[in-house]
mmCIF file of N, CA, C and O and ligand atoms in Angstrom:
data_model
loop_
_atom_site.group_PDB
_atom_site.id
_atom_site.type_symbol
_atom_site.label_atom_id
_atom_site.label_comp_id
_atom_site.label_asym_id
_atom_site.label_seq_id
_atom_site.Cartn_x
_atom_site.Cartn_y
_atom_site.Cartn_z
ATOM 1 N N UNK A 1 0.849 -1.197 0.000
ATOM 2 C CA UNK A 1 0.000 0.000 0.000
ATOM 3 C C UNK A 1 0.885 1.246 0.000
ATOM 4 O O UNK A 1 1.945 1.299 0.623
ATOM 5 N N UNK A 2 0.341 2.343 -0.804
ATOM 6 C CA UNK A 2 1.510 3.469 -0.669
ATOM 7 C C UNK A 2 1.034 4.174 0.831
ATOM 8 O O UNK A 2 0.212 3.954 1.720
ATOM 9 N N UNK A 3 2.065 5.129 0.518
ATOM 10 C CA UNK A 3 2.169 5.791 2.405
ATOM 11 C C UNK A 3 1.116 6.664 2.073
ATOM 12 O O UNK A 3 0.355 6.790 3.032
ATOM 13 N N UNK A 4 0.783 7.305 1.101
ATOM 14 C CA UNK A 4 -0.833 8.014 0.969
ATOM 15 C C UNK A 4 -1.737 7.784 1.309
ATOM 16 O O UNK A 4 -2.432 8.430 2.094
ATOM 17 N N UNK A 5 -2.045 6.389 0.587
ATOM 18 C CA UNK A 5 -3.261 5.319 0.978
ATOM 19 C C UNK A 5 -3.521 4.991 2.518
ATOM 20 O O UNK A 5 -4.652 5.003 3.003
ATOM 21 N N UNK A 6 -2.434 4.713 3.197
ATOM 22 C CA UNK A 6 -2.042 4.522 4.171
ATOM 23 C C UNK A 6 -2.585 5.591 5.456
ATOM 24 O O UNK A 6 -3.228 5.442 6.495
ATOM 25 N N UNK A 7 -1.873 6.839 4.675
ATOM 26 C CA UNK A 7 -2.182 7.978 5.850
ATOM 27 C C UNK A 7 -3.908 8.277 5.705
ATOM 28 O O UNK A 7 -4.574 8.524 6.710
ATOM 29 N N UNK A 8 -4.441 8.225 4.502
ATOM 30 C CA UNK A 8 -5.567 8.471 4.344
ATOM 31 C C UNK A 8 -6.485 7.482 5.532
ATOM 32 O O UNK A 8 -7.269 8.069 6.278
ATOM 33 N N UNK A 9 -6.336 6.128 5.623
ATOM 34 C CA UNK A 9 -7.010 5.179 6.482
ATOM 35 C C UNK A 9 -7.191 5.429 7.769
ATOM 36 O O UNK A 9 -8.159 5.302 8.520
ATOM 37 N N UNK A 10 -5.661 5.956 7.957
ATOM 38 C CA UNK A 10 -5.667 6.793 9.825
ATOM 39 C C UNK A 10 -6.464 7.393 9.891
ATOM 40 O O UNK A 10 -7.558 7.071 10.354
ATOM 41 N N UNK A 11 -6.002 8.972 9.228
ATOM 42 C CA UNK A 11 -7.081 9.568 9.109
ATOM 43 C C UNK A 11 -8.686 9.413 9.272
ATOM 44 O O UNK A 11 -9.405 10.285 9.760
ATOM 45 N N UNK A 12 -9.033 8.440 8.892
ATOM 46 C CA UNK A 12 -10.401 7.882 8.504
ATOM 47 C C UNK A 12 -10.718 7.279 10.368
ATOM 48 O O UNK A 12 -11.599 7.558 11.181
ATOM 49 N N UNK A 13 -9.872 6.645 10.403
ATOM 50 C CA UNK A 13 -9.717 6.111 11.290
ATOM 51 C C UNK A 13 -9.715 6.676 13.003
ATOM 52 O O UNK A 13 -9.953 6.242 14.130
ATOM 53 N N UNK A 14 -9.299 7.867 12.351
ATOM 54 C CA UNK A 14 -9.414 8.661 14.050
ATOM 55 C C UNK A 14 -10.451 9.805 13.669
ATOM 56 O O UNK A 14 -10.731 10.664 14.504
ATOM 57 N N UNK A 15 -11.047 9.809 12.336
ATOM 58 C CA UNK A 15 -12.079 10.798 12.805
ATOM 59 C C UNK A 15 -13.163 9.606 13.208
ATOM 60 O O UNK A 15 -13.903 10.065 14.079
ATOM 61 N N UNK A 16 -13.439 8.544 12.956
ATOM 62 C CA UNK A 16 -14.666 7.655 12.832
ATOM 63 C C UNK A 16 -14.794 7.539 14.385
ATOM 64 O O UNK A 16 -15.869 7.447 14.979
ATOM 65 N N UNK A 17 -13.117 7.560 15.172
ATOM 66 C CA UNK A 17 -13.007 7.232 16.299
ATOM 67 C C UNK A 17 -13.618 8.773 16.993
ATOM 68 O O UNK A 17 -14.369 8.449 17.913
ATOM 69 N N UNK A 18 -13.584 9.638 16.925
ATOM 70 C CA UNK A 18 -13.458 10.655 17.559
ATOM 71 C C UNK A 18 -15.366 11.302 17.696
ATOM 72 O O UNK A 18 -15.848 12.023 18.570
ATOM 73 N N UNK A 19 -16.110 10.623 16.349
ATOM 74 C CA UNK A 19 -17.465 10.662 16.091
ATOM 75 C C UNK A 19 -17.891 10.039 16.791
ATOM 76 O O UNK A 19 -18.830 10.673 17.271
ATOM 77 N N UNK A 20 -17.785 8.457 17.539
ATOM 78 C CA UNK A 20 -17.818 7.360 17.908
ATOM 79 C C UNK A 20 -19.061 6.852 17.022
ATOM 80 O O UNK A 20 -19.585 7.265 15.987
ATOM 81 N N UNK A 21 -19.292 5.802 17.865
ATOM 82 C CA UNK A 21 -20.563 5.137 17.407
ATOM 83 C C UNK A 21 -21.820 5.677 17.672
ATOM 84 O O UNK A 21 -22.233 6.195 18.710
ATOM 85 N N UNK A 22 -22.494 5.452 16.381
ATOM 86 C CA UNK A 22 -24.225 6.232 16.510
ATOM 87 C C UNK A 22 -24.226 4.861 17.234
ATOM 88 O O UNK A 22 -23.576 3.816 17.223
ATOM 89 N N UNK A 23 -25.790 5.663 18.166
ATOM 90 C CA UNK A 23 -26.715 4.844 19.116
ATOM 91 C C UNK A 23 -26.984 3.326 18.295
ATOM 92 O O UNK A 23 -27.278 3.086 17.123
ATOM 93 N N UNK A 24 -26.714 2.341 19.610
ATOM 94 C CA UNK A 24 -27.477 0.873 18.580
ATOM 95 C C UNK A 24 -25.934 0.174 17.723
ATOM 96 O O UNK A 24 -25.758 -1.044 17.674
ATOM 97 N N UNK A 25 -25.034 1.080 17.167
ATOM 98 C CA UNK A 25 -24.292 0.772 16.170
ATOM 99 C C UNK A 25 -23.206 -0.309 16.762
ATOM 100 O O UNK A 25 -22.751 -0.104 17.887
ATOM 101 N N UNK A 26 -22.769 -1.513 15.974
ATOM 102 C CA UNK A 26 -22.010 -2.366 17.071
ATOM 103 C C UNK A 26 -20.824 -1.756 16.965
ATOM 104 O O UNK A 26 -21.111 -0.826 16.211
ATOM 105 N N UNK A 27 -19.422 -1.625 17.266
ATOM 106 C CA UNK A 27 -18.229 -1.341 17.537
ATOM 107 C C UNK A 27 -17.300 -2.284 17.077
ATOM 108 O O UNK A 27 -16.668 -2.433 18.123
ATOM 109 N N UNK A 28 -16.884 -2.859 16.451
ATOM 110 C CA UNK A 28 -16.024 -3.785 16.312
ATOM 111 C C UNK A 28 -14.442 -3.703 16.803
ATOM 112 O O UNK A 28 -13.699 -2.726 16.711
ATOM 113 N N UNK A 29 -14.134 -5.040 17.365
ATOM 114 C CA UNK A 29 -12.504 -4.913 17.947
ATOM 115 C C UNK A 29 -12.227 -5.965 17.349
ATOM 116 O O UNK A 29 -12.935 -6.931 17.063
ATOM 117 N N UNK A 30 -10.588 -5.633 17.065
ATOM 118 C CA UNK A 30 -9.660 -7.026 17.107
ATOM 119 C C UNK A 30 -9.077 -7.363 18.191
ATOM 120 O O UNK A 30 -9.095 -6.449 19.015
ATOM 121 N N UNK A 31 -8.411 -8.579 18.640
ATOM 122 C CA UNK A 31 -7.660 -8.706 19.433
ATOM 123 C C UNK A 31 -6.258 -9.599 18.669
ATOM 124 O O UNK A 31 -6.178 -10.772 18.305
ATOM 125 N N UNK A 32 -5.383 -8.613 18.633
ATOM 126 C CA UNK A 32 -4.356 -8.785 17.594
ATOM 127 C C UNK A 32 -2.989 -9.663 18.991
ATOM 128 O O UNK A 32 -3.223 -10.182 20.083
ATOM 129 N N UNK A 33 -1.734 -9.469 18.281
ATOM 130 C CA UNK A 33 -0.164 -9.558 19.321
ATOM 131 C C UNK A 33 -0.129 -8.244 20.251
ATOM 132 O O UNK A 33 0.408 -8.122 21.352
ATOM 133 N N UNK A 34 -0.871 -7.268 19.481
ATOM 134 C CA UNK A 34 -0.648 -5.832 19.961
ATOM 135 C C UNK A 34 -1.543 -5.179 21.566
ATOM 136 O O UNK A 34 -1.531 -4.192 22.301
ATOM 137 N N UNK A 35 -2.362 -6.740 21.394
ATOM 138 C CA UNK A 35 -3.608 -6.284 22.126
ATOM 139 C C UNK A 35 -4.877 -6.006 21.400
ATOM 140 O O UNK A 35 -5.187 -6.509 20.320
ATOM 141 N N UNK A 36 -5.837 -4.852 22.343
ATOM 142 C CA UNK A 36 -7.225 -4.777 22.060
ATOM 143 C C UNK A 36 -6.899 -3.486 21.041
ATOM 144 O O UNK A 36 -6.226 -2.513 21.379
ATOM 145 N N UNK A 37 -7.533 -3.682 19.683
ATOM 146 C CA UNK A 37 -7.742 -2.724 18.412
ATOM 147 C C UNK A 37 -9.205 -2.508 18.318
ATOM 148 O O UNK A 37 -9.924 -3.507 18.324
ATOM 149 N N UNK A 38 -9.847 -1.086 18.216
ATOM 150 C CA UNK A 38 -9.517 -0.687 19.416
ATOM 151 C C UNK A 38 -9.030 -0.517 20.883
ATOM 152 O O UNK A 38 -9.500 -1.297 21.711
ATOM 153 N N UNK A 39 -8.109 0.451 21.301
ATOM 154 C CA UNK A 39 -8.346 -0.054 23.007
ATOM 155 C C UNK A 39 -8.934 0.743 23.536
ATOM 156 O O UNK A 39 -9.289 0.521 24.694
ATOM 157 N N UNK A 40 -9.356 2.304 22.737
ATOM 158 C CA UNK A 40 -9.521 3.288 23.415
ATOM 159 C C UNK A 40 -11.552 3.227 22.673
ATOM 160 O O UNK A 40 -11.730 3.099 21.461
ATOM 161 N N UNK A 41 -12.526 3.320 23.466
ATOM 162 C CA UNK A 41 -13.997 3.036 22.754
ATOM 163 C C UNK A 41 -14.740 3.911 23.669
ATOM 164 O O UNK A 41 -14.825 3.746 24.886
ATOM 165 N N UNK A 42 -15.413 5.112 22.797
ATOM 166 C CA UNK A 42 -16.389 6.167 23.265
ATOM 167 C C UNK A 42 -17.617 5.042 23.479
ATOM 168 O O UNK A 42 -17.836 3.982 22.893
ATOM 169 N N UNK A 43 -18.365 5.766 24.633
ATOM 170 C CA UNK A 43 -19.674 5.316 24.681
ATOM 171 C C UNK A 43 -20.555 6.468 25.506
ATOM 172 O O UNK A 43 -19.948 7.170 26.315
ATOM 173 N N UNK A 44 -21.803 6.637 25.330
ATOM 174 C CA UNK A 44 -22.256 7.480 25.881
ATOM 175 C C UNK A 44 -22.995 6.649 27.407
ATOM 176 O O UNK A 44 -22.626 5.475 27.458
ATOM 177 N N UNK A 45 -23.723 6.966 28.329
ATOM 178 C CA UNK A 45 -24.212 6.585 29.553
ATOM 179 C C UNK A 45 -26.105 6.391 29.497
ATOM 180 O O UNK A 45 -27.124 7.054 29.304
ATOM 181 N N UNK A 46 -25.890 5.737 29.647
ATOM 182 C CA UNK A 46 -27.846 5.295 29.475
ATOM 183 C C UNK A 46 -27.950 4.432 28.288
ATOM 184 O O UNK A 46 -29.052 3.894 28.186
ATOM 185 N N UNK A 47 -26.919 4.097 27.167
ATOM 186 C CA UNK A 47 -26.297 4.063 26.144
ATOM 187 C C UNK A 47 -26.282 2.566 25.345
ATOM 188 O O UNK A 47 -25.429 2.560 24.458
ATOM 189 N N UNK A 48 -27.099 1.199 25.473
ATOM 190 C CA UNK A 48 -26.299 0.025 25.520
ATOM 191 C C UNK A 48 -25.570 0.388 24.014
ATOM 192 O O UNK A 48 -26.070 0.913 23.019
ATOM 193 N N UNK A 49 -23.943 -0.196 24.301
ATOM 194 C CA UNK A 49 -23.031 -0.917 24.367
ATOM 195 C C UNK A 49 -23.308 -1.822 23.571
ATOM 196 O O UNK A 49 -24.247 -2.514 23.965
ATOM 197 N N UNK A 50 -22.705 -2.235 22.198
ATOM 198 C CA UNK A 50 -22.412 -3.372 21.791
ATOM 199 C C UNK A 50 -21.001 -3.616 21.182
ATOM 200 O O UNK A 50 -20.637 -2.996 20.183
ATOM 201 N N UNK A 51 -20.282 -4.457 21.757
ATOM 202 C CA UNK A 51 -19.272 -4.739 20.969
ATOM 203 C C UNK A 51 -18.775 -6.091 20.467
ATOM 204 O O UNK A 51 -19.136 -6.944 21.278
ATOM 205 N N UNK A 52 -18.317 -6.454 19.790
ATOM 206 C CA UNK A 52 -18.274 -7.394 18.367
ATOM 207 C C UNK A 52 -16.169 -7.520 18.172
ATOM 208 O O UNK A 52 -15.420 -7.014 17.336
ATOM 209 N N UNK A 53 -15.964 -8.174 19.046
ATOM 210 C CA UNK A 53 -14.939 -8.738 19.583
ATOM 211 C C UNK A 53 -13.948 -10.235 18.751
ATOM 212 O O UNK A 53 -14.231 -11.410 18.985
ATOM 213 N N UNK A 54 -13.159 -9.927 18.093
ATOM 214 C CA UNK A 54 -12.692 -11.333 17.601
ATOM 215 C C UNK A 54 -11.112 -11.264 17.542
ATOM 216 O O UNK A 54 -10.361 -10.359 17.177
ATOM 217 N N UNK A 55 -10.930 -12.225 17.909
ATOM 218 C CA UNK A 55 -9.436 -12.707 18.480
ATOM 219 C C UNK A 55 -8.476 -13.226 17.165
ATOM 220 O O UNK A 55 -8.658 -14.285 16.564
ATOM 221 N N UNK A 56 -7.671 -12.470 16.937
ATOM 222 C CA UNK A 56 -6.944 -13.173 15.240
ATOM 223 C C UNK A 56 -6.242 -13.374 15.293
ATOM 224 O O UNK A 56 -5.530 -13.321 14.291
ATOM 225 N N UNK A 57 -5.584 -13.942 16.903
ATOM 226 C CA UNK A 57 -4.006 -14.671 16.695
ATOM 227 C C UNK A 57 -3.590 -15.222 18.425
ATOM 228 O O UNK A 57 -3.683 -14.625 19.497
ATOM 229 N N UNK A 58 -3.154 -16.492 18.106
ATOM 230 C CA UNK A 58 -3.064 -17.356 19.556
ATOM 231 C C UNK A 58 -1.776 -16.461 20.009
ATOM 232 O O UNK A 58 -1.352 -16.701 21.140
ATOM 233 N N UNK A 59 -1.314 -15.766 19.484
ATOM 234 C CA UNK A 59 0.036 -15.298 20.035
ATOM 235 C C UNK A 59 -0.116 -13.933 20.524
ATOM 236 O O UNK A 59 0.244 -12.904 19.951
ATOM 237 N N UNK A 60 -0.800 -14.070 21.865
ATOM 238 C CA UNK A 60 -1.205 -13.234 23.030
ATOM 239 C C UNK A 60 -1.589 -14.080 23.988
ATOM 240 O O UNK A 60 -1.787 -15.264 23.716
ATOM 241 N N UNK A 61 -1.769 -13.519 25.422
ATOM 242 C CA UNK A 61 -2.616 -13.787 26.073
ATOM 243 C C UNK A 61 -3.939 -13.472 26.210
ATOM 244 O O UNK A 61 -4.781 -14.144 26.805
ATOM 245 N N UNK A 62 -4.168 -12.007 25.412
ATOM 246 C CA UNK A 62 -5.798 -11.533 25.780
ATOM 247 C C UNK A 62 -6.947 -12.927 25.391
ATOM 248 O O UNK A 62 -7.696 -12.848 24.417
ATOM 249 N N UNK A 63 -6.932 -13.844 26.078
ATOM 250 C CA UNK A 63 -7.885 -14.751 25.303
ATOM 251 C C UNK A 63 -9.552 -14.347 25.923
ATOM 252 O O UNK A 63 -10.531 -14.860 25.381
ATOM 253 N N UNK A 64 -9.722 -13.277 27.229
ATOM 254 C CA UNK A 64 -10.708 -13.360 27.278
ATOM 255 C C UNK A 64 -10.732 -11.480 27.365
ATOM 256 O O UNK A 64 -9.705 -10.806 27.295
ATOM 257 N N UNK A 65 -11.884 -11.006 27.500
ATOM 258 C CA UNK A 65 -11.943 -9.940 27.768
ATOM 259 C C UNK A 65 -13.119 -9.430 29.086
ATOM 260 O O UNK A 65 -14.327 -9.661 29.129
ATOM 261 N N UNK A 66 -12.075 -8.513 30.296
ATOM 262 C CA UNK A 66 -13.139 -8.727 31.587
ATOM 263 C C UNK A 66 -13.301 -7.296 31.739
ATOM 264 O O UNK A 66 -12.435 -6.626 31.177
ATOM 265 N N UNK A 67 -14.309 -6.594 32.438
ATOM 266 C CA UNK A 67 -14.598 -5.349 32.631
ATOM 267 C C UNK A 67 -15.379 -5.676 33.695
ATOM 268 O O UNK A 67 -16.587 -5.916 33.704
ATOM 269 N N UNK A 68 -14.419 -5.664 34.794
ATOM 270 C CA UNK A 68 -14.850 -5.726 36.319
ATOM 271 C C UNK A 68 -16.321 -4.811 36.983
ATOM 272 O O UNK A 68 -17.286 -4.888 37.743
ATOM 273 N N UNK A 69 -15.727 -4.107 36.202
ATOM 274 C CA UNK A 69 -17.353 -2.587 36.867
ATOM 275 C C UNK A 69 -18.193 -3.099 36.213
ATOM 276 O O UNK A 69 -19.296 -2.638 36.506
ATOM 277 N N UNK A 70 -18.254 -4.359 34.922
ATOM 278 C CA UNK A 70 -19.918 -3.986 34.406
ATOM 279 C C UNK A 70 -20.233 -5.275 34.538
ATOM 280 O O UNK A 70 -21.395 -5.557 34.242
ATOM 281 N N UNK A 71 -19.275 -6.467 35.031
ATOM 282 C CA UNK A 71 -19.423 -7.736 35.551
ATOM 283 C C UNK A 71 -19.139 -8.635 34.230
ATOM 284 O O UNK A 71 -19.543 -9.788 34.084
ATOM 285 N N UNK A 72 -18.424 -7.949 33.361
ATOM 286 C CA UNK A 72 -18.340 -8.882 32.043
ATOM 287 C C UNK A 72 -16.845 -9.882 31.837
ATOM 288 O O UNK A 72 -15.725 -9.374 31.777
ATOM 289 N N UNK A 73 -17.114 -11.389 31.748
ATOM 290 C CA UNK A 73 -16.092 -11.793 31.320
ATOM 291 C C UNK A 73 -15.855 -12.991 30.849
ATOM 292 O O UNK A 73 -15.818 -14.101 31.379
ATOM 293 N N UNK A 74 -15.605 -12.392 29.147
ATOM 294 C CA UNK A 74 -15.969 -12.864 28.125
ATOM 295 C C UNK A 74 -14.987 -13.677 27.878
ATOM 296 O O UNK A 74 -13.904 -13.100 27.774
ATOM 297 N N UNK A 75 -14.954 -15.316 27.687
ATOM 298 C CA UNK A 75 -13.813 -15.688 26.983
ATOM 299 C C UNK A 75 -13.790 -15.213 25.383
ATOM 300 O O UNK A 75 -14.857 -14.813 24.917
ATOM 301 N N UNK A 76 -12.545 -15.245 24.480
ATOM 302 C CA UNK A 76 -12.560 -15.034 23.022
ATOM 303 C C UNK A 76 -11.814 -16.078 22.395
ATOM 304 O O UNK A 76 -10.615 -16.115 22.121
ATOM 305 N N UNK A 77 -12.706 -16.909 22.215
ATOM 306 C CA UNK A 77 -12.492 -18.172 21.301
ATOM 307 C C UNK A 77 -11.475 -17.634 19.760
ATOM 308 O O UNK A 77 -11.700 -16.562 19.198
ATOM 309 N N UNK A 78 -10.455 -18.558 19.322
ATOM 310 C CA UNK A 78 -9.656 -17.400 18.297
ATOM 311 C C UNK A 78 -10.585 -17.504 17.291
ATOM 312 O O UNK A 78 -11.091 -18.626 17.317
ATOM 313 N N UNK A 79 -11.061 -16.751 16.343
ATOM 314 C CA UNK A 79 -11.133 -16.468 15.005
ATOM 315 C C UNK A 79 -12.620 -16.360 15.441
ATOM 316 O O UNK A 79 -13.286 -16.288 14.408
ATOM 317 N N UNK A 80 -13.381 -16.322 16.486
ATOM 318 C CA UNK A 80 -15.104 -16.327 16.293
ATOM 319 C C UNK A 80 -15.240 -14.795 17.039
ATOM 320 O O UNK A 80 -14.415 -14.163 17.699
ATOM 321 N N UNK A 81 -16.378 -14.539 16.717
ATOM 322 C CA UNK A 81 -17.006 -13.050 16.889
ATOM 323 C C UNK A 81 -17.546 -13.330 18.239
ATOM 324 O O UNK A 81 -18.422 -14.187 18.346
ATOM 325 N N UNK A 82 -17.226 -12.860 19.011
ATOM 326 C CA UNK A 82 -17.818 -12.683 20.365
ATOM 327 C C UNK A 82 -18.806 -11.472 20.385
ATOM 328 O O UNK A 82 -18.367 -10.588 19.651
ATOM 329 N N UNK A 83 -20.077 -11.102 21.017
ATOM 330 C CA UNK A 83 -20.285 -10.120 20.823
ATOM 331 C C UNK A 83 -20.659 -9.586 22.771
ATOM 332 O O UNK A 83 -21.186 -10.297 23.626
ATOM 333 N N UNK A 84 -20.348 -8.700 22.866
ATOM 334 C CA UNK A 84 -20.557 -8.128 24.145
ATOM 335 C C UNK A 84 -21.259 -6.921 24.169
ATOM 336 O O UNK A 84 -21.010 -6.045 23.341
ATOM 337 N N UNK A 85 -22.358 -6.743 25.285
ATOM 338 C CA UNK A 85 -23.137 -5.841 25.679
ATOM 339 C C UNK A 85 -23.415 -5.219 27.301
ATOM 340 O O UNK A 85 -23.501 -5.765 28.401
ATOM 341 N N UNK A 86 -23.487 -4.044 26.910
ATOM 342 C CA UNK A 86 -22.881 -3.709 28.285
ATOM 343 C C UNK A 86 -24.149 -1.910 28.200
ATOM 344 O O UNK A 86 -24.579 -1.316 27.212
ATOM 345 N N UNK A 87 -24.286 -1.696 29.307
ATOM 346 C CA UNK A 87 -24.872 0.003 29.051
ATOM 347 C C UNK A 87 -24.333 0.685 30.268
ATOM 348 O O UNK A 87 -24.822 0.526 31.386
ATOM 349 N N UNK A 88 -23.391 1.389 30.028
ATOM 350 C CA UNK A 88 -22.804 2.693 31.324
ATOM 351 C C UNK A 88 -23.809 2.866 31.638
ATOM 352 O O UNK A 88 -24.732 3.024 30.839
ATOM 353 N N UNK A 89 -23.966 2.895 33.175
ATOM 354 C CA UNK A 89 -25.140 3.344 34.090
ATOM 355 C C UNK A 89 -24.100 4.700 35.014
ATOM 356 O O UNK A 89 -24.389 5.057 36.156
ATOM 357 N N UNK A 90 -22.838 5.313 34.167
ATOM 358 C CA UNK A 90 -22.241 6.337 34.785
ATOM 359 C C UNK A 90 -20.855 6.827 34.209
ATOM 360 O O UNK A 90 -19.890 6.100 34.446
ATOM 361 N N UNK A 91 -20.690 7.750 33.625
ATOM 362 C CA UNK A 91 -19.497 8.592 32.857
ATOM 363 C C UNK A 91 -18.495 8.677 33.528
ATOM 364 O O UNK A 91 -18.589 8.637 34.755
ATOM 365 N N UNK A 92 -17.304 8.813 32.915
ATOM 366 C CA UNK A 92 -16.409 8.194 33.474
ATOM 367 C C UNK A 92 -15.007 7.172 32.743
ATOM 368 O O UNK A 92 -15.110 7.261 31.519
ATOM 369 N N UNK A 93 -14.266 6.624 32.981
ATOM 370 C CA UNK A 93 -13.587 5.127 32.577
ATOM 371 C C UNK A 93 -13.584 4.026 33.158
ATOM 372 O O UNK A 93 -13.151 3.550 34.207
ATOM 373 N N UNK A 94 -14.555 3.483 31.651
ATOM 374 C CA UNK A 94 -14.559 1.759 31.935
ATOM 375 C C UNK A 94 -13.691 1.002 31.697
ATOM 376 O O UNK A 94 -13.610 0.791 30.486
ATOM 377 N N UNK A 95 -12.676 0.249 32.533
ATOM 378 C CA UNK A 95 -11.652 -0.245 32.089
ATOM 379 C C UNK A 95 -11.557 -1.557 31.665
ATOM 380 O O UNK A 95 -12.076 -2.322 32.477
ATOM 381 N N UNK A 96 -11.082 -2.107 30.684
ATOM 382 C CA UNK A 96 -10.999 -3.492 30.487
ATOM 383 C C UNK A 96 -9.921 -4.137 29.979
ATOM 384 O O UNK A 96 -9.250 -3.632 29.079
ATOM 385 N N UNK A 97 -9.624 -5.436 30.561
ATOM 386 C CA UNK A 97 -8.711 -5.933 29.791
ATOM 387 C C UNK A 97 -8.088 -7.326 30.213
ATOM 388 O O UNK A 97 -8.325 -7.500 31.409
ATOM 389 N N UNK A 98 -7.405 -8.343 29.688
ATOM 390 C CA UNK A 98 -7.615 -9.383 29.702
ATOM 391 C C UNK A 98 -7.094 -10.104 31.514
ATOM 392 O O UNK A 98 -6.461 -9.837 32.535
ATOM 393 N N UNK A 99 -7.761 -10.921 30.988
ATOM 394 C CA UNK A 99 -7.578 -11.545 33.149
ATOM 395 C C UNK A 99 -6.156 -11.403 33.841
ATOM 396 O O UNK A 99 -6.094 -11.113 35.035
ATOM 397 N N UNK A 100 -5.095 -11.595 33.136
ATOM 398 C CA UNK A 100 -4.122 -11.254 34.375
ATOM 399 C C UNK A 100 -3.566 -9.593 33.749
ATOM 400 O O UNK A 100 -2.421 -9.227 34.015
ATOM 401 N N UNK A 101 -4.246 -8.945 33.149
ATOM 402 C CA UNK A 101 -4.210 -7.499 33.134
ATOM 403 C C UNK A 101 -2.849 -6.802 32.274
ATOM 404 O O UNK A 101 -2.467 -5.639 32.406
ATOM 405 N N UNK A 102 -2.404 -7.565 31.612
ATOM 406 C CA UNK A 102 -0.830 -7.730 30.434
ATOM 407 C C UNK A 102 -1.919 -6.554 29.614
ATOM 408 O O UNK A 102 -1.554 -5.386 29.749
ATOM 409 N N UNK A 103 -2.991 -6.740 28.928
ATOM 410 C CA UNK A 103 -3.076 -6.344 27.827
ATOM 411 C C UNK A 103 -4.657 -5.297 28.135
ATOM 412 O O UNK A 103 -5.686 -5.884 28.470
ATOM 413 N N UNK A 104 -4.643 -3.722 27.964
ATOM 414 C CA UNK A 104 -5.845 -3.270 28.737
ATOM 415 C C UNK A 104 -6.265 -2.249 27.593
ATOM 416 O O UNK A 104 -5.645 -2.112 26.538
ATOM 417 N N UNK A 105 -7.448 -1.533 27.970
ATOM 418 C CA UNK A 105 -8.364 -0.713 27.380
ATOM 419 C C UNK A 105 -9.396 -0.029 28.293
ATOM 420 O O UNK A 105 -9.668 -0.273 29.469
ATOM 421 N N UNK A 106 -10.017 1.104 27.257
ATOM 422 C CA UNK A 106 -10.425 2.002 27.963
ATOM 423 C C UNK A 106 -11.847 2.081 27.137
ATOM 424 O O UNK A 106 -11.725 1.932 25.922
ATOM 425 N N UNK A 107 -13.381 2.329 27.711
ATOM 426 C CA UNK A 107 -14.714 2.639 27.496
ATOM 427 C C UNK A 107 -14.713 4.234 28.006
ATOM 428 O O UNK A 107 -15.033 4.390 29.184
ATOM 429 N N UNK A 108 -14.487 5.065 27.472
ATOM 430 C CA UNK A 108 -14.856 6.186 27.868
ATOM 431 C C UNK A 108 -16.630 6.587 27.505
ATOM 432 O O UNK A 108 -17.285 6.657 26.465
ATOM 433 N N UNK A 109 -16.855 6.736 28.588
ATOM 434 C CA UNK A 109 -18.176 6.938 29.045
ATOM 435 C C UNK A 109 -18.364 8.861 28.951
ATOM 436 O O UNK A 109 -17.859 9.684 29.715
ATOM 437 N N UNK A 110 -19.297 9.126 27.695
ATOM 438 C CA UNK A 110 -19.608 10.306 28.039
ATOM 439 C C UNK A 110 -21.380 10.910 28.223
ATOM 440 O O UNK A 110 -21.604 12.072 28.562
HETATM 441 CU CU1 CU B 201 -3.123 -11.380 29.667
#
């Protein structure tokens, strides 16, 4: 891919992030070597939450994904779509990230 193409996707990529998700809309993550792609996920409060979670490589530990404050904890089977639902009942950071805590992320609640 040229470095144009390239910069253009970021781009794309951090305004889509910065809009977040319309109401209802699912969110999709990877869970790469790098960790959670997204790690950083707007959500508003009163809000449900859907996210659409899939694991694309045994070479991590994130195999599950937990978010202690909202009681969620999801194993992520590799290559299948997990989908998780959750609704901030309070603004703020929701933190998440895999059980012994190597690999983390953030629900910003607005
Ligand atoms: Cu871990």
């Amino acid at each position: 891919m040229r470095p144009a193409a390239l910069g253009m996707l970021l781009a794309l990529g951090v305004a889509a992030c910065h809009r977040g998700p319309a109401p209802g809309e699912p969110v999709r993550m990877t869970v790469t070597k790098n960790g959670y792609e997204p790690w950083r996920i707007p959500a508003r409060r009163g809000e449900k939450l859907v996210l659409l979670v899939t694991r694309t490589t045994d070479q991590t530990c994130a195999t599950e994904l937990v978010i202690p404050e909202a009681g969620v904890n999801a194993p992520l089977p590799l290559g299948r779509e997990v989908r998780i639902e959750l609704t901030p009942e309070k603004t703020g950071e929701l933190r998440f990230s895999c059980a012994m805590r190597m690999f983390q992320g953030v629900i910003e609640v607005r």
